[in-house]
Coordinates of C-alpha atoms and ligand atoms in Angstrom, one line a residue:
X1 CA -74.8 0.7 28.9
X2 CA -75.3 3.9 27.6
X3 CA -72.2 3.2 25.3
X4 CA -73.5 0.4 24.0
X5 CA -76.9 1.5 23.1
X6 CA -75.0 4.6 21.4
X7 CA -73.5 1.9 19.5
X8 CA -76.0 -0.3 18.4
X9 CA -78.0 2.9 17.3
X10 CA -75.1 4.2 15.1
X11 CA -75.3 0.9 13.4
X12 CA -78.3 0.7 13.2
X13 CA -78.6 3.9 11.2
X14 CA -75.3 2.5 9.2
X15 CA -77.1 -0.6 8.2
X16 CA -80.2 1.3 7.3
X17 CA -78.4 3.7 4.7
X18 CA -76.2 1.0 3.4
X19 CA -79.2 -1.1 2.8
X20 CA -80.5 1.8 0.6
X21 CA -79.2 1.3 -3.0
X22 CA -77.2 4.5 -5.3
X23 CA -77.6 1.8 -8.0
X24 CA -80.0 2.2 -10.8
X25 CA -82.7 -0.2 -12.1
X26 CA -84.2 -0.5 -14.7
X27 CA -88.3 -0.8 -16.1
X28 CA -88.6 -4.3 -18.1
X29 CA -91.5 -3.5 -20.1
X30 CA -93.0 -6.3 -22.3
X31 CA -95.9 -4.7 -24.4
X32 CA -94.1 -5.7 -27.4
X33 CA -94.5 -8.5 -30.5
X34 CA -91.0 -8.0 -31.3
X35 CA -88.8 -8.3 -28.1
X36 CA -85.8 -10.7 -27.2
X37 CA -86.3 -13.4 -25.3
X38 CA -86.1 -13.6 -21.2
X39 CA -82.6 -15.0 -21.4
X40 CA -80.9 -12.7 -24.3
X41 CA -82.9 -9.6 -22.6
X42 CA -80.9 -10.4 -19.2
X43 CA -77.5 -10.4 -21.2
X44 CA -78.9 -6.8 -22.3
X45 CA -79.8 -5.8 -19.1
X46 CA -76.1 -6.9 -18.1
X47 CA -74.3 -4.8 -20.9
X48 CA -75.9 -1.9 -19.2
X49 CA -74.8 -2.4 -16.0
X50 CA -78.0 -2.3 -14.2
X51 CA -78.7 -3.2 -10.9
X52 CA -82.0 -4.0 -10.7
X53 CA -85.0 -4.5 -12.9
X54 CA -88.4 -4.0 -12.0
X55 CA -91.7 -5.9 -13.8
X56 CA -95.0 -4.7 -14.8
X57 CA -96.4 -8.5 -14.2
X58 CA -94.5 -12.0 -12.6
X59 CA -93.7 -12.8 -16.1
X60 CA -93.0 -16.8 -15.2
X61 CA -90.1 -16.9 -17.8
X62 CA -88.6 -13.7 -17.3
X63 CA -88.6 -14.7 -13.1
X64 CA -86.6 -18.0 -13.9
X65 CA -84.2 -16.0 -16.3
X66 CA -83.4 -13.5 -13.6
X67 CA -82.8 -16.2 -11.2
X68 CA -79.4 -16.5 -13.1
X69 CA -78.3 -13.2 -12.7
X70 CA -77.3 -10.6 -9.7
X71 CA -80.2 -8.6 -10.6
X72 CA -82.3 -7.2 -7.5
X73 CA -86.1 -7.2 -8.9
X74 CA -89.3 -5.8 -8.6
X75 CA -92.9 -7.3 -9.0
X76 CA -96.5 -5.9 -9.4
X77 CA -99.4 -7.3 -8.2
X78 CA -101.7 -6.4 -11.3
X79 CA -104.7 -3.7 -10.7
X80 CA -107.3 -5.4 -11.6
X81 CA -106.7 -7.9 -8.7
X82 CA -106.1 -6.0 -5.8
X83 CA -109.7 -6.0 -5.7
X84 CA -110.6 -9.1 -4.8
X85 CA -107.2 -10.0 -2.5
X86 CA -107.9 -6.9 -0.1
X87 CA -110.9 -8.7 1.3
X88 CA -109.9 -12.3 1.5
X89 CA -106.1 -14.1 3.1
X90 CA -106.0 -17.1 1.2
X91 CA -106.1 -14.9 -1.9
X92 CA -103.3 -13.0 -0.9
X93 CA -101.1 -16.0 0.0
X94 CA -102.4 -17.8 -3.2
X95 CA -100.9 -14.9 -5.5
X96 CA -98.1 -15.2 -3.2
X97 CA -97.7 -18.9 -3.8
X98 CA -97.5 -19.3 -7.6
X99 CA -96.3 -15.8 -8.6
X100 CA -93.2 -15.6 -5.9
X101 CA -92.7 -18.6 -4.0
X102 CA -91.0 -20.6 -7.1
X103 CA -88.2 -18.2 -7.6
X104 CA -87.4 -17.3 -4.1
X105 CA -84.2 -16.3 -3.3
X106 CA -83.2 -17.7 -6.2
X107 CA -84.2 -14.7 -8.0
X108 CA -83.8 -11.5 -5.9
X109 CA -87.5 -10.2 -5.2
X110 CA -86.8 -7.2 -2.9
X111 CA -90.0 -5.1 -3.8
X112 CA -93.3 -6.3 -5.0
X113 CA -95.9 -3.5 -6.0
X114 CA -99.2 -3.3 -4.8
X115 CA -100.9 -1.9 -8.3
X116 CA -99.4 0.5 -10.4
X117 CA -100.5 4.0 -10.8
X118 CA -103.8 3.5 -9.7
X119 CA -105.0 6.8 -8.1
X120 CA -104.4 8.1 -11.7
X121 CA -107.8 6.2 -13.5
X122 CA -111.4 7.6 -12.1
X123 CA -113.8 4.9 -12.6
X124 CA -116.3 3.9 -10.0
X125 CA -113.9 0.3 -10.0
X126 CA -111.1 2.2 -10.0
X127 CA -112.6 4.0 -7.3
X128 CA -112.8 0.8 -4.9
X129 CA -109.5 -0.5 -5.6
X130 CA -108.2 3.1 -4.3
X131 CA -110.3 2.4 -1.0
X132 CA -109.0 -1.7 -1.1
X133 CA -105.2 -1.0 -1.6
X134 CA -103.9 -0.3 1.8
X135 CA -106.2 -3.9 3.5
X136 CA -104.6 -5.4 0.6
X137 CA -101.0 -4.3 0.8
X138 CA -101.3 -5.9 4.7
X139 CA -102.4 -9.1 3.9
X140 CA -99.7 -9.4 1.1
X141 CA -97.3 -8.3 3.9
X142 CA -98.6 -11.1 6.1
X143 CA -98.3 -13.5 3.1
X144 CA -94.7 -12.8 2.4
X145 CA -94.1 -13.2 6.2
X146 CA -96.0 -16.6 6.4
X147 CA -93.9 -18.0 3.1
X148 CA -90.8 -16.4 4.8
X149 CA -90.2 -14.0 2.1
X150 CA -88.5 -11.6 4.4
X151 CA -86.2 -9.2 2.4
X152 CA -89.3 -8.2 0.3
X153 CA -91.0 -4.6 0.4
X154 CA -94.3 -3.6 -0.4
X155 CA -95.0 -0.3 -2.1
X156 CA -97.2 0.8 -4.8
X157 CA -96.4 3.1 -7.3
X158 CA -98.0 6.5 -8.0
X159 CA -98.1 9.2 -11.0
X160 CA -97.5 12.8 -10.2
X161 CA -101.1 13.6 -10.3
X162 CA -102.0 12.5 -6.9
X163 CA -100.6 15.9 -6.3
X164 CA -103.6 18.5 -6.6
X165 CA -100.4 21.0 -6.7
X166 CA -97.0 20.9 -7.1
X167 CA -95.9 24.3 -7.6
X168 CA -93.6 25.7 -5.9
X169 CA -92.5 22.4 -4.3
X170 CA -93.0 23.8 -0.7
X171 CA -97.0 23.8 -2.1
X172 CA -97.0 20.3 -2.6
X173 CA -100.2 18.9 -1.9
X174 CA -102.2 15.4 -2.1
X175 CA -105.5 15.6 -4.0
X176 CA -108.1 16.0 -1.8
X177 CA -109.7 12.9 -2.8
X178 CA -106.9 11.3 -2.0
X179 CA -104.9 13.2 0.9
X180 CA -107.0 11.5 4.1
X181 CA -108.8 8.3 3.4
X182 CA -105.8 7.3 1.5
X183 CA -102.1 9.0 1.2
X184 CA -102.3 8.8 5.2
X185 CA -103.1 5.5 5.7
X186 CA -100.7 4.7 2.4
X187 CA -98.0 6.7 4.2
X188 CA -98.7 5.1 7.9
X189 CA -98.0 1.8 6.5
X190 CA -94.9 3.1 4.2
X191 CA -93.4 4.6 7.6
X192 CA -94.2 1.2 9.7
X193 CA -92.9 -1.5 6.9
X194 CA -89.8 1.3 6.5
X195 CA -90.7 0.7 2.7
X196 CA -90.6 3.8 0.2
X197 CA -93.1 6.1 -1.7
X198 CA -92.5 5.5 -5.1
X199 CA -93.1 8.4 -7.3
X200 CA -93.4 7.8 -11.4
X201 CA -91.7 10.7 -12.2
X202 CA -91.6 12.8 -15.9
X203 CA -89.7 15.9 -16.1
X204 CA -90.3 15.7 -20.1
X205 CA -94.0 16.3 -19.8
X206 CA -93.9 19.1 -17.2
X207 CA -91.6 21.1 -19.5
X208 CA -93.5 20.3 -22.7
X209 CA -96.4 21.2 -20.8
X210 CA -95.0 24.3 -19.8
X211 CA -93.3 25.5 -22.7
X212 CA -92.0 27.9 -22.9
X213 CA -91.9 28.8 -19.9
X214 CA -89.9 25.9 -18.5
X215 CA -86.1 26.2 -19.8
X216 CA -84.8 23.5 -21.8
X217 CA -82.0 22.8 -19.8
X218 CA -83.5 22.9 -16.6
X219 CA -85.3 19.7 -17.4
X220 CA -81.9 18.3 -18.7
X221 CA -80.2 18.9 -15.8
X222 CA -77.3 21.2 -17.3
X223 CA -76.9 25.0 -17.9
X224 CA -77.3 27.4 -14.9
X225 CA -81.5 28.2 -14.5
X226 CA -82.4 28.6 -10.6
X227 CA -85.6 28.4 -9.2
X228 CA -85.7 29.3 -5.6
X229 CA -89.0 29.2 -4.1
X230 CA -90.3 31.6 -2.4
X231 CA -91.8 30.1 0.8
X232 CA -89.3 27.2 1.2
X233 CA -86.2 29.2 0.0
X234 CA -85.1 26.7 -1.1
X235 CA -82.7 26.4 -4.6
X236 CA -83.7 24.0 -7.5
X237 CA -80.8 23.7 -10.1
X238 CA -83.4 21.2 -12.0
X239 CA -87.0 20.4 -13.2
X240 CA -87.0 17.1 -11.3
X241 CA -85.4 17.9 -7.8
X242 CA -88.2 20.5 -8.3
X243 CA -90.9 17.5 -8.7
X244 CA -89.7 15.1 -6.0
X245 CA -89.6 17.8 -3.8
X246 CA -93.3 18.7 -4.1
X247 CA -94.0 15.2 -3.0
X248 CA -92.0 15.6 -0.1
X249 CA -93.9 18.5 0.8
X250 CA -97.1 17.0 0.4
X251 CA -96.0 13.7 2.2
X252 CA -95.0 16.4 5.3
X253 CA -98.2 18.1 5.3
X254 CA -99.7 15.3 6.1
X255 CA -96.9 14.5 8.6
X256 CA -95.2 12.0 7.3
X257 CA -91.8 14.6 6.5
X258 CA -89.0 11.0 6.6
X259 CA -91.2 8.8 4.2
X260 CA -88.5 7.5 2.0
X261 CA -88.4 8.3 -1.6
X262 CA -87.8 6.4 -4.2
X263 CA -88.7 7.0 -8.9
X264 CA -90.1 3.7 -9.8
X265 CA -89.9 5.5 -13.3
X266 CA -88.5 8.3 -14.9
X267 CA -86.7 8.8 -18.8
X268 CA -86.6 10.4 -21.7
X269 CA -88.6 9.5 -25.0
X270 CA -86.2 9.3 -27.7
X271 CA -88.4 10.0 -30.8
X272 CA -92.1 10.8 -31.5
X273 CA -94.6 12.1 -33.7
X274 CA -94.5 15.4 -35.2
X275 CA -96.9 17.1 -33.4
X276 CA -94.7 16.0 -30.1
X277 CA -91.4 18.5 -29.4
X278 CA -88.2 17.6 -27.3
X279 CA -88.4 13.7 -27.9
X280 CA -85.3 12.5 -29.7
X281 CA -82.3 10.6 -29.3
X282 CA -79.5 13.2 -28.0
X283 CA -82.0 14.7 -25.2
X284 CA -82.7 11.5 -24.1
X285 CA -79.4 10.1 -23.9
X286 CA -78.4 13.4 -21.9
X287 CA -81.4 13.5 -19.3
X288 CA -80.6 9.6 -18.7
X289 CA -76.8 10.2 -18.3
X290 CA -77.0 12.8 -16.2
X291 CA -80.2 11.6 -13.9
X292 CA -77.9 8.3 -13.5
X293 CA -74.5 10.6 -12.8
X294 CA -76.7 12.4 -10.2
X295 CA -78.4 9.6 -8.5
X296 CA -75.2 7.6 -8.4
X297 CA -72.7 10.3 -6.9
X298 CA -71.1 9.9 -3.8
X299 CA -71.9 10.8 -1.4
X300 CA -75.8 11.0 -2.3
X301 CA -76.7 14.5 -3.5
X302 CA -80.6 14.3 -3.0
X303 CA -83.0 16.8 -3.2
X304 CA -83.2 20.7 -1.8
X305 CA -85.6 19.5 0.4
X306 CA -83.5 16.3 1.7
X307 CA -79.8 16.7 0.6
X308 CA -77.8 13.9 1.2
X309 CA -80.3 11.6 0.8
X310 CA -80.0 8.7 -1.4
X311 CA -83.1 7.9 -3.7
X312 CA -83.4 4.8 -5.8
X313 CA -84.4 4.9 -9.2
X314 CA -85.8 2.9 -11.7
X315 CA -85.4 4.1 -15.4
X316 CA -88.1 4.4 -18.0
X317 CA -88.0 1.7 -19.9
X318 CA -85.4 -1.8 -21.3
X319 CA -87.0 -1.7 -25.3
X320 CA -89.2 0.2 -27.0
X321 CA -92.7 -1.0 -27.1
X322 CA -94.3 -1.3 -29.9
X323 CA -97.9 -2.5 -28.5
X324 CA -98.1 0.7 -26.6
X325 CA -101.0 2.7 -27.8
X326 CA -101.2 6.2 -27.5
X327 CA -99.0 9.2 -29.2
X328 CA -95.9 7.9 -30.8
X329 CA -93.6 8.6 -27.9
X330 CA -95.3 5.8 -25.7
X331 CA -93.7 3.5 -28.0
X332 CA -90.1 5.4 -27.6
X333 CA -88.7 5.2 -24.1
X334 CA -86.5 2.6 -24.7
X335 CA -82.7 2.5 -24.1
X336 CA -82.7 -0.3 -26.3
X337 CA -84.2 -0.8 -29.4
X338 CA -86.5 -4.6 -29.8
X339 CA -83.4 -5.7 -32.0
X340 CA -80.9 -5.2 -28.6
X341 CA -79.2 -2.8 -30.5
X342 CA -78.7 0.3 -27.8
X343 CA -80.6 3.7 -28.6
X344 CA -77.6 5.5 -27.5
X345 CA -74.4 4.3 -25.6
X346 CA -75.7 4.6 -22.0
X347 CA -73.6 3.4 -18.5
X348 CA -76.1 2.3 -16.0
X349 CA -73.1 3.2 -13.1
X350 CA -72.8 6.5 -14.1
X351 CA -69.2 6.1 -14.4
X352 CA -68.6 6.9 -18.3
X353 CA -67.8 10.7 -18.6
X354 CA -69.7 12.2 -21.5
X355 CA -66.4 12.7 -23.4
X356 CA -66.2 8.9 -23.9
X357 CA -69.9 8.4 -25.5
X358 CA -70.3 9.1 -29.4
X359 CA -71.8 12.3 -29.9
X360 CA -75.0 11.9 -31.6
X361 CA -77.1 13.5 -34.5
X362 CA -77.9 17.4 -33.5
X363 CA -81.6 17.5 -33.3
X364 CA -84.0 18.9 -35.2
X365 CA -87.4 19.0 -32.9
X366 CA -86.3 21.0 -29.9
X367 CA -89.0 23.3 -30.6
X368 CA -92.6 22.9 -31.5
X369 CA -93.8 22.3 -35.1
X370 CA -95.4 25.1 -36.6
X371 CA -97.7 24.2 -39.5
X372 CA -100.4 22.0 -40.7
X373 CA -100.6 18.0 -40.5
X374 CA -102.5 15.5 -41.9
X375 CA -103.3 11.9 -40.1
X376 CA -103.2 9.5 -42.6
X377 CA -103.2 5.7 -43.7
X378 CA -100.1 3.6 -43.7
X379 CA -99.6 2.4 -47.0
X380 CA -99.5 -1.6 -47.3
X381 CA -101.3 -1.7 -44.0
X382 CA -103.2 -5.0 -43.0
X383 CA -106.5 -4.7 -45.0
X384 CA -109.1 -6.3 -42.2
X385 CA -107.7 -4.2 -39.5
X386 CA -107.7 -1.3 -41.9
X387 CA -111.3 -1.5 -42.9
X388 CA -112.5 -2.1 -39.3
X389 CA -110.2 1.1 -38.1
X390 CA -112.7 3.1 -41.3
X391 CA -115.8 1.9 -39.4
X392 CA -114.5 3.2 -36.0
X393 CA -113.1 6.7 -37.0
X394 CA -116.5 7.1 -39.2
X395 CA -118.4 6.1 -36.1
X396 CA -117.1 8.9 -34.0
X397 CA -118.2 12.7 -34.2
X398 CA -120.4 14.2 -37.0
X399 CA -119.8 13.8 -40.8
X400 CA -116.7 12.6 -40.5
X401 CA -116.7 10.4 -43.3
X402 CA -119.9 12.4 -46.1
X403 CA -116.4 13.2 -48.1
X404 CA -115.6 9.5 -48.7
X405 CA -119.5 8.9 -49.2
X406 CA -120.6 8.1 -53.5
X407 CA -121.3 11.4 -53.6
X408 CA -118.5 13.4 -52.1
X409 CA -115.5 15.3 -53.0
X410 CA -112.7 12.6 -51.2
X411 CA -114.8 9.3 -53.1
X412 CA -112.5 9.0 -55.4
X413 CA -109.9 7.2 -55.7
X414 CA -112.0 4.3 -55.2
X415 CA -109.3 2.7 -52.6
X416 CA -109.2 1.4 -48.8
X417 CA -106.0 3.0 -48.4
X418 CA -107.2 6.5 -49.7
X419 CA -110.5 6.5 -47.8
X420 CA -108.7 5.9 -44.8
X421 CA -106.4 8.4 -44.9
X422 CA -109.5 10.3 -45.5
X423 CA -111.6 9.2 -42.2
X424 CA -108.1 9.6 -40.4
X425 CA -107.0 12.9 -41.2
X426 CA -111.1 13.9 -40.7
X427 CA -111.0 11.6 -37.1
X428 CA -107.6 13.4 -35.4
X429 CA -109.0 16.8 -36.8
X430 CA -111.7 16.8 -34.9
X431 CA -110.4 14.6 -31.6
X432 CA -106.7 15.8 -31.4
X433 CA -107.8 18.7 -28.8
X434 CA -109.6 16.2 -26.6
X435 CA -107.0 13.7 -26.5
X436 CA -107.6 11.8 -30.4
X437 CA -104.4 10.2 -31.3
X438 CA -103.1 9.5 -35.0
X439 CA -102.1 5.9 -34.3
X440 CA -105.0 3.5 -35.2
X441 CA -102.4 0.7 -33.9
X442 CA -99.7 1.4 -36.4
X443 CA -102.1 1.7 -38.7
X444 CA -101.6 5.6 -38.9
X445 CA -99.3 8.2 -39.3
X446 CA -98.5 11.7 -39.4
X447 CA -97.7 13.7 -42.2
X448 CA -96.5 17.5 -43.5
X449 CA -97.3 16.5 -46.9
X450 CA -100.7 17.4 -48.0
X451 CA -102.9 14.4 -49.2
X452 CA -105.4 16.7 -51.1
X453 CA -106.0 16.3 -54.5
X454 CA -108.2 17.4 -56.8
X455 CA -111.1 19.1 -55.1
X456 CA -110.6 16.7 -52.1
X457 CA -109.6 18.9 -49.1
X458 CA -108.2 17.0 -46.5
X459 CA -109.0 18.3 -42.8
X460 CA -105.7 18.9 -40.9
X461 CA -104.7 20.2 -37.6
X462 CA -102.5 23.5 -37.4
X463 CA -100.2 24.1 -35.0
X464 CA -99.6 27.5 -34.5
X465 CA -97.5 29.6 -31.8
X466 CA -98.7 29.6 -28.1
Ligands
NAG1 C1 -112.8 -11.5 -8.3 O1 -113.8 -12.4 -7.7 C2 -114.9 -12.5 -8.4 C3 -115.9 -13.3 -7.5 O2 -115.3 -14.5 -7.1 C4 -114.6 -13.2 -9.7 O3 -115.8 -13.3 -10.5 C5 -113.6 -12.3 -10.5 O4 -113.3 -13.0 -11.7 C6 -112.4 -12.1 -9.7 N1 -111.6 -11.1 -10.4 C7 -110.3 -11.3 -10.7 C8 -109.6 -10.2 -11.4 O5 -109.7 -12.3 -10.4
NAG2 C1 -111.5 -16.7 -0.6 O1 -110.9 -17.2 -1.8 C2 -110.8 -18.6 -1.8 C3 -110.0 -19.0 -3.0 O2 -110.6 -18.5 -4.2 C4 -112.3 -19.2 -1.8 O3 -112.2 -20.6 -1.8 C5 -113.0 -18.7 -0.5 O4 -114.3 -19.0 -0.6 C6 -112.9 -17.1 -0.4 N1 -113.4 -16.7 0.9 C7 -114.3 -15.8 1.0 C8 -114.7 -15.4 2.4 O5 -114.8 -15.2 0.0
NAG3 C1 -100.6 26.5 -4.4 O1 -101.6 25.5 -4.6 C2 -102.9 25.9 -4.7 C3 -103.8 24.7 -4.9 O2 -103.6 23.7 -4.0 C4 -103.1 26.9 -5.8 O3 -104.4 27.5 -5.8 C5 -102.1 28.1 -5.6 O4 -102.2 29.0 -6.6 C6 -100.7 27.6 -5.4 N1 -99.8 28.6 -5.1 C7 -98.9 29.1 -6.0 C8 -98.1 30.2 -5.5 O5 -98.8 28.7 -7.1
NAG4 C1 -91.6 7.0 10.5 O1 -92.1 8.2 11.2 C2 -91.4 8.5 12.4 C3 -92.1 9.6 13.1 O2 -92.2 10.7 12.2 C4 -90.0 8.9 12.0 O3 -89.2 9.2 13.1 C5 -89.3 7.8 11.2 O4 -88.1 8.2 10.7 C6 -90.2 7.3 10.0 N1 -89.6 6.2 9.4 C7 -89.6 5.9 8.1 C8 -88.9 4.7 7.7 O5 -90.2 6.7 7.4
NAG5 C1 -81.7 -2.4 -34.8 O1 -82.8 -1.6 -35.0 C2 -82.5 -0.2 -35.2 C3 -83.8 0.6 -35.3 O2 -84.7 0.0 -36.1 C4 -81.6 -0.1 -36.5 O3 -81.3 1.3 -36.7 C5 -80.4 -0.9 -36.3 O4 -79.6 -0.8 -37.5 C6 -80.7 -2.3 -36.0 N1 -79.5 -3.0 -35.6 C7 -79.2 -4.2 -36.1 C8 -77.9 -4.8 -35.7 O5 -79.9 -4.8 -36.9
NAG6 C1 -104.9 -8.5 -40.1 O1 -105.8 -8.0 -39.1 C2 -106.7 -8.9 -38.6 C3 -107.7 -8.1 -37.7 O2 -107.0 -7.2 -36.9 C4 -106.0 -10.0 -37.9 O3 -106.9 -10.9 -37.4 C5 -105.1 -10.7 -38.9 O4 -104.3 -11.7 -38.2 C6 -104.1 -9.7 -39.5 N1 -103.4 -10.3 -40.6 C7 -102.0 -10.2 -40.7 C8 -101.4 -10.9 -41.9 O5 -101.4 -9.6 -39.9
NAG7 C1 -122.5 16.1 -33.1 O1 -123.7 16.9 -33.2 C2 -124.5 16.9 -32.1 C3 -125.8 17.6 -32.3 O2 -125.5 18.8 -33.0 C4 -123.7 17.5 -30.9 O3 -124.5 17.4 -29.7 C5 -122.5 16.7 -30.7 O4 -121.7 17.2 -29.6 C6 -121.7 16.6 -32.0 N1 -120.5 15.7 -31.8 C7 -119.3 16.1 -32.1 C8 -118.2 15.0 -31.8 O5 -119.0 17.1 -32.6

C-alpha cells in the first residue's frame, strides 16, 4: 500500500513537470494595416519553430487557421468585458460559447487570459475591473468546465509594476493597493486551478531606465556581471533572472512561495527613435537567442530563486505593428517584419548555435544620443489627418503655435507641411518630459537636422549626459 501510493505520487509529480512546456511561444499581435493573412502568418509562425502562439483577442479567422496546425494557443478575454461577466454566469458561458466552443480541440486552447495587464491602468473603471477579475476568472472556469473544455487554464497577465519594489529580488513586493484584496486572492485561485502567474516581463526597459548603472550585457544575458543580493544571497548572472525573481519573492511574502511562473511576454525592440538607446537589430536578435537557449536547455535552468525550474515563455511579438502608437519602438518588437521577411535569423528551439546565424550590422545606438532634436512633419503626409494633427498639438500647452500665427517668425513658408513641423517640434518640446511622443500616427518624426531657417527658430529637445 504504502508502495503504491509512493508510486502514484512519483507520477504524479512526473506528469505534472512533463505537462509543463521548455517550448517557446510566441505573441501574435495584430495592431497592424499591413500584416499577412491568418493562413500565410501560421506558415511564418511554422518557419520559426514555435510552439505556441498566444492572442490579444479570439480573432475568428486566426482561431480557424490555427486549427490546422500543432500550435498550442492562448486567448484573452478583452478588459473592457471582464466587467460585466464577473457579475453574471450566462455571460461568462456566452463568451465561452461563440469565442471558444467553435474551435475546440480542433485548435489547441490551453490558456485563455482573464484581461491583460490590467493592474497597470488607474482609472476609477479600471479600478472595478481590478476588484471583478478574480469572480470573473471563476465563472469562466465553471464555463469551460460546463462546455467540457478541460485542458484549458485560466490566468491573467500582469506588467512588472504590480511590484511596488523589486530591488534586490529578495525585496520583491506587491503594491499595496494590490498585495491583499487582490494578488492573494489572484494567487489562491492560481495555486487551486494549478495554473501560472504570468509575468510581462522587459529587461530592455529596466536597463535603459537604469543606465548606466545597469551593464549592457547583463541585460543580454552574456559577459560575466554578478549581482548577489545581499539578503537572499543569492547570485544573478542576468537582468531578468533578477526580475522574475522579485516576483517570486513577492508571490512568497504573501505565501504563495510554489505559484508557478510563467513570461506571457518578453523581447527585444529591434529599432526606434532617436531619442530611444539600445533598440536595434543585433541586440535584439541576441537577447531573443539567448532568452530562447536558456529557457529551452535541459535540464531547465530556472531562476536563483527556483533552479531547475522550468518557466514558459511567450516572446514579444510575430510582426511589427505599425498601428501601435506610442515611441517608435512599440512599433519594433517584431521578429518578423509585416512583409514575413524575418528581422533576423531566429530558431524558436534554441537549437541553432550562434556560429550558424549571419552576423548582423554593428550597431550604432548602444549609447544615448547626445544633442538636440527636432519633431517634425512627414513630408507627403495625408493632408486631412495632417491639418487635424495642427489643431491638436496647437490645442495643447501655451503658445505653442504664436510662431506659425500671420504675424510670427515660423509663418512663412505659407505651407501645411511647414507649419506642422512647426506645431510638432513646439508640441514634443514642451510634452517630451511628461510623456509627449513625436509620432502624431506616422505623421511625425524625429530629426538631428535643424528645420530653422531664416529667423524661424525651431524649439528642440536636448539631450544631454545624465
Ligand atoms: C456591460 O453591460 C452594460 C449593461 O447591460 C452594457 O450597457 C455594456 O455595453 C456592457 N459592456 C460591454 C463591454 O459589453
Ligand atoms: C445576464 O446577461 C444575460 C445576457 O445578456 C441577460 O439576459 C440577463 O438579464 C443578465 N442577468 C442579470 C442578472 O443581469
Ligand atoms: C526595498 O523596498 C522598499 C519599498 O518597498 C524600499 O523603500 C527599500 O529602499 C528597498 N530596499 C532596498 C535595499 O533597495
Ligand atoms: C499550492 O500551495 C500549496 C501550499 O503552499 C503548495 O504545496 C502547492 O505546491 C501549491 N501548488 C501550486 C500549483 O502552486
Ligand atoms: C521586407 O521588408 C523589409 C523592411 O521593410 C525590407 O528590408 C525587405 O527587403 C522586405 N523583403 C522583401 C522580400 O520584400
Ligand atoms: C486621410 O486622413 C483622413 C482623416 O484621418 C482619412 O479619413 C482619409 O481616409 C485619409 N486618406 C488617405 C488617402 O489615406
Ligand atoms: C499654461 O499657463 C497656465 C497659466 O500660466 C498654467 O497654469 C499652465 O500650467 C500652463 N500650461 C502648460 C502646458 O505649460
Amino acid at each position: 500500500m504504502g508502495l503504491l501510493l509512493t508510486l502514484f505520487f512519483l507520477c504524479l509529480v512526473a506528469f505534472t513537470n512533463a505537462e509543463i512546456s521548455t517550448k517557446i511561444g510566441v505573441n501574435y499581435g495584430t495592431l497592424g494595416d499591413n500584416l499577412p493573412s491568418p493562413a500565410r502568418s501560421m506558415k511564418l509562425i511554422k518557419n520559426l519553430k514555435a510552439h505556441s502562439v498566444k492572442l490579444y483577442e479570439p480573432v475568428p479567422a486566426i482561431l480557424k487557421a490555427l486549427s490546422k496546425t500543432n500550435l498550442e494557443v492562448a486567448v484573452m478575454i478583452p478588459n473592457q468585458v471582464i466587467s460585466n461577466i464577473s457579475s453574471n454566469q450566462t455571460l461568462a458561458d456566452e463568451w465561452v460559447k461563440t469565442n471558444l466552443v467553435p474551435f475546440y480541440p480542433k485548435t489547441k486552447i490551453r490558456t485563455l487570459f482573464v484581461g491583460n495587464e490590467i493592474f497597470s491602468f488607474y482609472g476609477d473603471q479600471d479600478k472595478k475591473t481590478w476588484f471583478d477579475l478574480i469572480p470573473t476568472m471563476r465563472r469562466i472556469r465553471y464555463s469551460l468546465k460546463t462546455h467540457n473544455l478541460r485542458k484549458i487554464k485560466v490566468g491573467t497577465t500582469c506588467a512588472m509594476d504590480v511590484l511596488q519594489s523589486s530591488f534586490p529580488p529578495s525585496n520583491g513586493t506587491f503594491r499595496s493597493d494590490l498585495a491583499l484584496p487582490v494578488m492573494k486572492p489572484l494567487l489562491q485561485f492560481l495555486n487551486k486551478t494549478k495554473s501560472f502567474f504570468f509575468i510581462d516581463s522587459y529587461p530592455f526597459f529596466v536597463w535603459s531606465e537604469n543606465y548606466p548603472k545597469i551593464s549592457f550585457d547583463y541585460a543580454l544575458f552574456q559577459g560575466s556581471t554578478k549581482y548577489t543580493d545581499p539578503v537572499s544571497g543569492l547570485t544573478y548572472t542576468n537582468l531578468l533572472d533578477q526580475m522574475l525573481d522579485s516576483v517570486i519573492f513577492a508571490m512568497a511574502k504573501l505565501g504563495f512561495k510554489d505559484v508557478r511562473l510563467a513570461i506571457s511576454e518578453t523581447g527585444w525592440p529591434n529599432s526606434g527613435d532617436i531619442d530611444q538607446f539600445g533598440a536595434n537589430t543585433q541586440n535584439a536578435a541576441i537577447y531573443n537567442r539567448n532568452l530562447i537557449r536558456k529557457m529551452t536547455a535541459k535540464p531547465a535552468v530556472g531562476t536563483p530563486a527556483r533552479p531547475g525550474v522550468v518557466i514558459p515563455t511567450t516572446v514579444f511579438a510575430l510582426y511589427n505593428e505599425n498601428q501601435k502608437g506610442g515611441p517608435g519602438t512599440e512599433r519594433h518588437w517584431g521578429l518578423l517584419f509585416p512583409n514575413g521577411t524575418a528581422v533576423y535569423e531566429i530558431d524558436m528551439t534554441g537549437d541553432t548555435p550562434d556560429y550558424e546565424y549571419k552576423s548582423l550590422p554593428t550597431p550604432t545606438n548602444n549609447q544615448p544620443y547626445r544633442g538636440k532634436i527636432w519633431c517634425v512633419a512627414v513630408q507627403g503626409a495625408n493632408v486631412t489627418a495632417l491639418g487635424g494633427a495642427v489643431k491638436y498639438a496647437c490645442s495643447q500647452g501655451n503658445g505653442t503655435c504664436d510662431a506659425i500665427e500671420p504675424t510670427g517668425h515660423c509663418y512663412e513658408p505659407i505651407s501645411l507641411v511647414s507649419h506642422a513641423s512647426y506645431a510638432f517640434a513646439s508640441y514634443w518640446m514642451q510634452f517630451r518630459s511628461s510623456g509627449g511622443t513625436c509620432y502624431f500616427n506616422g505623421l511625425a518624426y524625429q530629426t538631428t537636422r535643424d528645420p530653422s531657417h531664416g529667423s524661424c527658430k525651431f524649439p528642440s529637445v536636448t539631450l544631454s549626459v545624465v
